Coordinates of C-alpha atoms in Angstrom, one line a residue:
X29 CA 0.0 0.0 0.0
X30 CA 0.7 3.4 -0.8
X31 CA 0.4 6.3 2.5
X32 CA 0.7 9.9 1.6
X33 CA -1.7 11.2 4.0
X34 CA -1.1 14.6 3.3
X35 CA -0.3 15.0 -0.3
X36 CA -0.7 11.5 -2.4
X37 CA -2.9 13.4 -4.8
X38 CA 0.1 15.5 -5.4
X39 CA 1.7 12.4 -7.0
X40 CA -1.4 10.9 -8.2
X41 CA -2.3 9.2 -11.5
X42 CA -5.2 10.9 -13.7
X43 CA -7.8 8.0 -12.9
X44 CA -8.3 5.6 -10.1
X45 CA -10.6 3.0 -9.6
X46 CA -12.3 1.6 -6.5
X47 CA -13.7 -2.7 -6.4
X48 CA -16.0 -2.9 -3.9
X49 CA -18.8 -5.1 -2.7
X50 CA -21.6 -4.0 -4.1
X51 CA -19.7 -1.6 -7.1
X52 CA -16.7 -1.0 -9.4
X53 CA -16.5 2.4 -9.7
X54 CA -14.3 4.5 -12.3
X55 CA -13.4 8.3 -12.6
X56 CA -10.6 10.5 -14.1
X57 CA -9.4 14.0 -13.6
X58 CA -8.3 16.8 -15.8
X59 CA -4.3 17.0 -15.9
X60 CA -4.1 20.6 -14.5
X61 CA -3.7 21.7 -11.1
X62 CA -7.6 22.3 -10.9
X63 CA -7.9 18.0 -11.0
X64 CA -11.4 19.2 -12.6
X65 CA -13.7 15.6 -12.6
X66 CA -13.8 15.3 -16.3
X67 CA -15.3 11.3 -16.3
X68 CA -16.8 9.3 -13.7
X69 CA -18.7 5.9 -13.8
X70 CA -19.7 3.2 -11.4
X71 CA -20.6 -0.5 -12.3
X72 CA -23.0 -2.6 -10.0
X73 CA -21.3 -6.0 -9.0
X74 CA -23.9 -9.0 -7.3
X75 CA -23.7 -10.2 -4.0
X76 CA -21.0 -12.2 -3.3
X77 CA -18.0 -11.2 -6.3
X78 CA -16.5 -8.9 -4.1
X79 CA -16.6 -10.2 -0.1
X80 CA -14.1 -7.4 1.6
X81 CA -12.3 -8.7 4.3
X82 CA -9.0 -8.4 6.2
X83 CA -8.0 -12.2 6.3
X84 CA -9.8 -14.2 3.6
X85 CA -10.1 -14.1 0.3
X86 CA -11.6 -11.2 -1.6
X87 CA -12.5 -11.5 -5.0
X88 CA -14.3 -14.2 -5.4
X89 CA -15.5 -13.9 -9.3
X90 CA -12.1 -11.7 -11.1
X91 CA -13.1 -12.9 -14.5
X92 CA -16.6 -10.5 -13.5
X93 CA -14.6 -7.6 -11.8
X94 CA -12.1 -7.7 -15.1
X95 CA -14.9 -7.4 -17.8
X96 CA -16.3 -4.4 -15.9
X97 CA -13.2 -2.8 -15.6
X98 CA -12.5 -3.2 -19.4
X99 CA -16.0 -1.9 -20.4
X100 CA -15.6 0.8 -18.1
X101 CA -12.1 1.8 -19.1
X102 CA -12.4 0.8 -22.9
X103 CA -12.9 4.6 -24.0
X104 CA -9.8 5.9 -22.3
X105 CA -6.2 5.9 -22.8
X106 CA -5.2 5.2 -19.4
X107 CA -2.2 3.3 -18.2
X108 CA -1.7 4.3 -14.2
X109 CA -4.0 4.0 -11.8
X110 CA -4.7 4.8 -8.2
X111 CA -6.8 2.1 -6.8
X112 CA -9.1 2.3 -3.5
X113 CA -10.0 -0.2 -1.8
X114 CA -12.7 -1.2 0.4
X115 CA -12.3 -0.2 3.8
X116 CA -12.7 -3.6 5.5
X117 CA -9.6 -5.3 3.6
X118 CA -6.9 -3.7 6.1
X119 CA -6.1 -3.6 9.6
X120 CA -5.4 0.1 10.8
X121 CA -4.6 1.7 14.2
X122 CA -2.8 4.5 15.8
X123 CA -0.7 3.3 18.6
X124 CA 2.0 4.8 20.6
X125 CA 5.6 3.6 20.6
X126 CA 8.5 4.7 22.3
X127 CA 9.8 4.6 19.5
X128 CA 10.0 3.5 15.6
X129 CA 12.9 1.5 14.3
X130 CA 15.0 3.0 11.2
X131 CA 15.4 -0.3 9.6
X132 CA 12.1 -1.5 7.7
X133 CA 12.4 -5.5 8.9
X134 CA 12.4 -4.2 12.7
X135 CA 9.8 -1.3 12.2
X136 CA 7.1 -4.2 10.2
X137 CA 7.9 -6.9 13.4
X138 CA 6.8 -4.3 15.8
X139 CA 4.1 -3.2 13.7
X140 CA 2.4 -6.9 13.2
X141 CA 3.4 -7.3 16.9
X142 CA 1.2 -4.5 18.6
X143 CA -1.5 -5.5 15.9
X144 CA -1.7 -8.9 16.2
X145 CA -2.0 -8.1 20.2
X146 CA -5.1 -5.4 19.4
X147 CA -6.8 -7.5 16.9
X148 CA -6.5 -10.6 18.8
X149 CA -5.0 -13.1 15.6
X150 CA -2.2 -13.4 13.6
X151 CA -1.5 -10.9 10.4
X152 CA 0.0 -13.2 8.1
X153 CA 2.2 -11.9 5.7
X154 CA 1.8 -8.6 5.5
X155 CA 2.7 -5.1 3.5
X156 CA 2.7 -2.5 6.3
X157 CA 2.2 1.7 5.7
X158 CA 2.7 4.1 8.5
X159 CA 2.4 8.0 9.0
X160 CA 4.0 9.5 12.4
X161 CA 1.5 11.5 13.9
X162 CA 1.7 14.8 16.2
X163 CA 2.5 13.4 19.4
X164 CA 3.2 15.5 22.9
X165 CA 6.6 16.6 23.6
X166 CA 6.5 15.7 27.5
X167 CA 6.2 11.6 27.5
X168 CA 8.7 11.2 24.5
X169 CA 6.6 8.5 23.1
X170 CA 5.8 8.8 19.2
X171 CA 2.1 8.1 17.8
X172 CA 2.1 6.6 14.7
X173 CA -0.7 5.6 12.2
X174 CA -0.4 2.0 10.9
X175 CA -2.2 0.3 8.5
X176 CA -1.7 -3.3 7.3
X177 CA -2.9 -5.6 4.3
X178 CA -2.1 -8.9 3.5
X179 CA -0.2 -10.1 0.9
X180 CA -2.6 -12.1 -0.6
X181 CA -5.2 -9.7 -0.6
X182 CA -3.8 -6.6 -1.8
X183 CA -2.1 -8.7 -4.6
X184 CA -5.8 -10.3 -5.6
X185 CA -6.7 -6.5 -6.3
X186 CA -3.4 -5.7 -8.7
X187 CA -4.1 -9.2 -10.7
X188 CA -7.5 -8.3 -11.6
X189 CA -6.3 -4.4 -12.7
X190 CA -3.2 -5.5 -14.4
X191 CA -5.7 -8.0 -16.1
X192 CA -8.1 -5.2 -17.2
X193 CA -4.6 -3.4 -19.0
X194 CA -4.1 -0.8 -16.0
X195 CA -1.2 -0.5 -13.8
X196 CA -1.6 0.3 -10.0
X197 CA 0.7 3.1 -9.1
X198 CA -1.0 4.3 -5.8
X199 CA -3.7 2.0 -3.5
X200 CA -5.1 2.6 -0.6
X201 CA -8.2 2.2 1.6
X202 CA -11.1 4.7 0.2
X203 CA -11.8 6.4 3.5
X204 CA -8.0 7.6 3.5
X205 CA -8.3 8.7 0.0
X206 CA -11.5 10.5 1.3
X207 CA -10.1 12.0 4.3
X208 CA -6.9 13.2 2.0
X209 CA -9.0 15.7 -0.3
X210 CA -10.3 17.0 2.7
X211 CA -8.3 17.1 5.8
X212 CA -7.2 20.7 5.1
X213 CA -10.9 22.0 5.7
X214 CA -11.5 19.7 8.4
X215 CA -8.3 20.7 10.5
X216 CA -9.0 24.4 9.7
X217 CA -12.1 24.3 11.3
X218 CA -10.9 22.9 14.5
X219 CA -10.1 25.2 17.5
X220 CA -7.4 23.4 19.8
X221 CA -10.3 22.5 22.5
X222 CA -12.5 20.8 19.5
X223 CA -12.5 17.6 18.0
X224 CA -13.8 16.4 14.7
X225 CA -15.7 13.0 13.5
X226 CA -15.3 11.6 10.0
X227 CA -17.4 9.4 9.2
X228 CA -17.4 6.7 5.9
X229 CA -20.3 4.9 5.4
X230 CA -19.9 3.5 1.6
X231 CA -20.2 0.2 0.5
X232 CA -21.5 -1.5 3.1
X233 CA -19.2 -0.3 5.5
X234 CA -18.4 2.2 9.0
X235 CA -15.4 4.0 9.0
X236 CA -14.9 6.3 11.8
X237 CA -11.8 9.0 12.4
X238 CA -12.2 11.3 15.1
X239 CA -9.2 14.0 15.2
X240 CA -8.5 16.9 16.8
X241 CA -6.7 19.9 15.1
X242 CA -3.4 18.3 15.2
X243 CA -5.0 15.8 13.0
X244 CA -6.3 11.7 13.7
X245 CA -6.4 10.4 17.4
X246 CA -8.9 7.1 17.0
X247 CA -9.3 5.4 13.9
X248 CA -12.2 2.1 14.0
X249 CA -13.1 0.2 10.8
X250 CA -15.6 -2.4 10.3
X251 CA -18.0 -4.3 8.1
X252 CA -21.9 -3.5 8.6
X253 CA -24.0 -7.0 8.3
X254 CA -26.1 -6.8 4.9
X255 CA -29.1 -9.3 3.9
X256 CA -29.6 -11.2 1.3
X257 CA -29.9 -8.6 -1.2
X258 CA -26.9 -6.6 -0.8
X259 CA -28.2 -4.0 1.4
X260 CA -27.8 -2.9 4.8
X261 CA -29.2 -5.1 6.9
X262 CA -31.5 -3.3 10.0
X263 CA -34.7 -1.0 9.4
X264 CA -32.8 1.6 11.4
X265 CA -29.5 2.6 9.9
X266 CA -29.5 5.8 11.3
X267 CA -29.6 4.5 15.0
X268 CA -27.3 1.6 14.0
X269 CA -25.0 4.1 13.0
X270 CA -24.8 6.1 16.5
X271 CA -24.8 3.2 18.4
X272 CA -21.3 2.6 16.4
X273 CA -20.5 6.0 16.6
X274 CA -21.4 5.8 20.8
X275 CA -18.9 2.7 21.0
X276 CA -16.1 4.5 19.1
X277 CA -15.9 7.7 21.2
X278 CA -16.2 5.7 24.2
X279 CA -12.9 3.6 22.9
X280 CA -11.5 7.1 22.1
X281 CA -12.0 8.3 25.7
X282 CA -10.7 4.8 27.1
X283 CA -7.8 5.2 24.5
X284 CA -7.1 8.9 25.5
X285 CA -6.8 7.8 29.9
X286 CA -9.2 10.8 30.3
X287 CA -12.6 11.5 32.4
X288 CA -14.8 12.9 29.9
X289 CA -15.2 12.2 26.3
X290 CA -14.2 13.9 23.1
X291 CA -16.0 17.0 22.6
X292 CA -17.7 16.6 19.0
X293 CA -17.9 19.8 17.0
X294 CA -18.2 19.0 13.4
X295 CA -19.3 15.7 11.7
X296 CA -18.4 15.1 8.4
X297 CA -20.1 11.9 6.8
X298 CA -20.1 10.1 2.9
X299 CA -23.1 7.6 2.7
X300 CA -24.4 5.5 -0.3
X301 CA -27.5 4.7 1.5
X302 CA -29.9 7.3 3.3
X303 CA -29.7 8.2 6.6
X304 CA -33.0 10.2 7.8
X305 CA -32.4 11.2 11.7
X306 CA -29.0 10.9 11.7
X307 CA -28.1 14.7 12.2
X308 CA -30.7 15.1 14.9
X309 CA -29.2 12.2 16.6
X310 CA -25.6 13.3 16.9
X311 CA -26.9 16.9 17.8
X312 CA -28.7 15.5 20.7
X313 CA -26.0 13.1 21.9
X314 CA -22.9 15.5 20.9

């Protein structure tokens, strides 16, 4: 995987992609400094060709997810790629380290160590991408944001590009590609006191960053249950969705060793799927 959380756009190919569960989606940008949406298409995929998750398998039909990558790419010219991929396929957490080897074999074993210990099983063999965060100056210690993929995995999602004629040059997860277009007005709108809740809800999928002005502090990713069409399962998503929300600040509070929770000043949500009451229900609870 690929981690520019500031500035991978900067380095970015013209088009990306993005193989999902319920979707392949396509777009491409105009090559000025504007990056001006100039083509944009998404593909619907059945239930059960794309199954996101962190330890098994992933694509499950790649002759399907090929042919709709051709026939969505067929028009264009395009070689590179940035690739996005659902949520669910990586493990990702912020810990704090005393501090982070120079030498990549010894900074990966401590990685999958303190992972393997918060998600409770083994990683496998894994490709590892880390950002050092702001940390305080008084304990020494060093926060870093990790995120890891298996091998297997991420390499089941180049196949079936390279198959379709395209060439991965940047991948990673879509809520980070999210966040990265708009962290700048997010942080900026942040006074030192306030804290921030970003919230991805694509795909079948929750995705929640809370940060404060010096940017993430709690990072929680998991798969929402669907039925047997595809869809959410749950009449109630809005209330399915604060209860996750609930869960996550309390971890952030637990995380952060203090009394009182995060104070939640801005919310800033994606969705595919509607979600009536949710604004009155974080207003009430936050």
């Amino acid at each position: 995987m690929t981690r520019r959380w500031r500035s991978w756009w900067e380095a970015a190919p013209e088009a990306g992609i993005y193989i999902g569960a319920g979707c392949v989606a396509t777009a491409a940008v105009e090559p000025d400094r504007a990056r001006r949406l100039k083509f944009s298409r998404v593909d619907p995929l059945p239930p059960g060709a794309v199954v996101p998750s962190p330890v098994e398998s992933n694509i499950r039909d790649s002759g399907l997810v090929v042919d709709r990558l051709k026939e969505a790419t067929a028009p264009s010219r395009w070689t590179e790629v940035a690739i996005s991929l659902p949520d669910p396929t990586v493990r990702v957490a912020i810990l704090e380290l005393a501090r982070v080897p120079a030498r990549r074999a010894d900074r990966n074993a401590l990685f999958q160590h303190h992972l393997e210990r918060l998600f409770l099983n083994a990683l496998g063999r894994c490709r590892f991408a880390y950002q050092r965060l702001p940390s305080p100056e008084s304990d020494g210690r060093q926060r870093v944001l990790v995120s890891a993929i298996r091998e297997e995995i991420l390499e089941e999602y180049e196949a079936v590009a390279r198959a379709a004629g395209l060439l991965p040059a940047v991948v990673d997860i879509a809520a980070f590609h999210l966040y990265n277009l708009y962290e700048g007005q997010i942080v900026s709108s942040l006074q030192p006191s306030q804290w921030a809740l970003f919230l991805n809800l694509f795909d079948q999928n929750f995705t929640i960053i809370l940060l404060d002005h010096e940017g993430p502090r709690f990072i929680r990713i998991k798969a929402l249950p669907s039925d047997s069409g595809g869809g959410l399962a749950g009449a109630d998503l809005a209330a399915r969705v604060t209860a996750e929300i609930d869960a996550s600040v309390r971890a952030a509070q637990t995380a952060a060793d203090v009394e009182e929770p995060p104070l939640i000043n801005r919310l800033f949500f994606f969705s595919d799927q509607p979600l009536a009451g949710l604004d009155e229900e974080m207003r009430s609870a936050y």
